[in-house]
CSV table of C-alpha atoms in Angstrom, one decimal:
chain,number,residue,atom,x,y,z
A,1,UNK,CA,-191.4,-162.3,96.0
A,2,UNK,CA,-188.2,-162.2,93.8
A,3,UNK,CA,-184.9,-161.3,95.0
A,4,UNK,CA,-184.1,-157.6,93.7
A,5,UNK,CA,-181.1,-157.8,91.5
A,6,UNK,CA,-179.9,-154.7,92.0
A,7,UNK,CA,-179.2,-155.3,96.4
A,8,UNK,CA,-176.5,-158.0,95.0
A,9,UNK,CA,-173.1,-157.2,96.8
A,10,UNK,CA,-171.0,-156.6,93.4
A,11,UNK,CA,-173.6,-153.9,92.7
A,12,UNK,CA,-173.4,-152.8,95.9
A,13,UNK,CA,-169.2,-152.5,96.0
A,14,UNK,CA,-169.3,-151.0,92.3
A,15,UNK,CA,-171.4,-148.2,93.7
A,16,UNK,CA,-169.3,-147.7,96.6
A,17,UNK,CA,-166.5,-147.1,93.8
A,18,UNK,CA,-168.3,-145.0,91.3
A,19,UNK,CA,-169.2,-142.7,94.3
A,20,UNK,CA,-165.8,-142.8,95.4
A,21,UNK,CA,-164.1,-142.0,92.3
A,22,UNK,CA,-167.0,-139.1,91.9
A,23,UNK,CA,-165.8,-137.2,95.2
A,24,UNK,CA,-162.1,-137.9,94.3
A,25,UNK,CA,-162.6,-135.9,91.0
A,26,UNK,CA,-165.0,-133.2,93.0
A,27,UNK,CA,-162.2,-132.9,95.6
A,28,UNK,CA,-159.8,-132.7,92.6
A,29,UNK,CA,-161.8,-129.9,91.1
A,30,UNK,CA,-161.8,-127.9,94.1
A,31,UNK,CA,-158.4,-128.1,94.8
A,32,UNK,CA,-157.2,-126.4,91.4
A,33,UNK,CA,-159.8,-123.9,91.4
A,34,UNK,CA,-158.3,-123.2,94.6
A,35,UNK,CA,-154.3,-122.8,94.3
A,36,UNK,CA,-153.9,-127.1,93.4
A,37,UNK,CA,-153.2,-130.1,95.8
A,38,UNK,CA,-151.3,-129.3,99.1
A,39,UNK,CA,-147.4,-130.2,98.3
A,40,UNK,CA,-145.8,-131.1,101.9
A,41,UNK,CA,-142.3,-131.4,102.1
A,42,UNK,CA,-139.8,-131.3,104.6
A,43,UNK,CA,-137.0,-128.2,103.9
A,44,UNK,CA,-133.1,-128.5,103.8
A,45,UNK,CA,-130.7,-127.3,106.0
A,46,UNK,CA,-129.7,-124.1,104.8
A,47,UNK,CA,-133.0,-123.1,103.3
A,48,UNK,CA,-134.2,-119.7,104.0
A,49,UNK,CA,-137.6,-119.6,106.2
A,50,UNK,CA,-140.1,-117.3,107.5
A,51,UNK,CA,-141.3,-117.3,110.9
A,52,UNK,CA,-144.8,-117.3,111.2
A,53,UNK,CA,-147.5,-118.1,114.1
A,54,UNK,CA,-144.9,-116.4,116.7
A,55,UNK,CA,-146.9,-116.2,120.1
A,56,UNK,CA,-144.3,-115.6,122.6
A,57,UNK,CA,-141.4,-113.4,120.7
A,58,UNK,CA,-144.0,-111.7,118.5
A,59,UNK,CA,-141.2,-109.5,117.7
A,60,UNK,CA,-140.0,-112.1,115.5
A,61,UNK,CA,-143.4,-112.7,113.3
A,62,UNK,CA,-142.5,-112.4,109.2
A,63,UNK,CA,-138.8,-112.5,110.0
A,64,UNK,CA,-136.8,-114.7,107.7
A,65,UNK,CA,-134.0,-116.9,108.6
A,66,UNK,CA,-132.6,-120.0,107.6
A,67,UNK,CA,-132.7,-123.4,108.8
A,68,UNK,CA,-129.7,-124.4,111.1
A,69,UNK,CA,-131.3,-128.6,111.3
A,70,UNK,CA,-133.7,-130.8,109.7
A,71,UNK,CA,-133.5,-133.0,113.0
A,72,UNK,CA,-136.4,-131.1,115.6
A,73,UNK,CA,-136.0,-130.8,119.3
A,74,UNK,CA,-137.6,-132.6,122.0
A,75,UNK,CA,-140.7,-130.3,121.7
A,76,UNK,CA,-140.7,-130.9,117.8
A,77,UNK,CA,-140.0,-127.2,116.9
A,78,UNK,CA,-136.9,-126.7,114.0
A,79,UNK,CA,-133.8,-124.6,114.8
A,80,UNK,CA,-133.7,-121.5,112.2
A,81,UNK,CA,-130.9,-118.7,112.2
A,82,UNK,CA,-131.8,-115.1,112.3
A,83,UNK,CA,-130.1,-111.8,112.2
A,84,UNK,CA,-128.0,-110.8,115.0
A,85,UNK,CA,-130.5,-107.9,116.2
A,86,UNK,CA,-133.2,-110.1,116.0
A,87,UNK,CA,-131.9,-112.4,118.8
A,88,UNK,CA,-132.8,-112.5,122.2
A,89,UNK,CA,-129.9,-114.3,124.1
């Protein structure tokens, strides 16, 4: 029986990349139907903040400061400024 051409491995990698490419550009598609790509980037010292996902000091959910560091603590959490009646200590 003859060898199928189409189980050679260069078929086999240039269908590995057409279906690649295909769920890059459907991924693409989705993300600007849906607001664009996600944009991380790491804010400035000085830049004004909101606080959100407050579980202990819920008191302080939506409250916006501004950020006193870009270096984080040893539990990873930034320090932000906020109004004087907002603080607790």
């Amino acid at each position: 029986m003859p060898q199928d051409c189409m189980k050679t491995p260069w078929n086999a990698m240039r269908i590995h990349e057409e279906a690649t490419m295909k769920a890059d550009k459907a991924r693409e598609k989705f993300d600007l139907r849906h607001g664009g790509p996600r944009v991380y980037r790491f804010q400035v010292p000085g830049e004004e903040v909101k606080l959100v996902g407050m579980r202990h000091q819920s008191h302080l959910e939506g409250l916006q400061g501004d950020l006193r560091h870009a270096e984080v603590d040893e539990n990873g959490f930034l320090k932000v400024r906020v109004p004087k009646w907002a603080r607790t200590r």
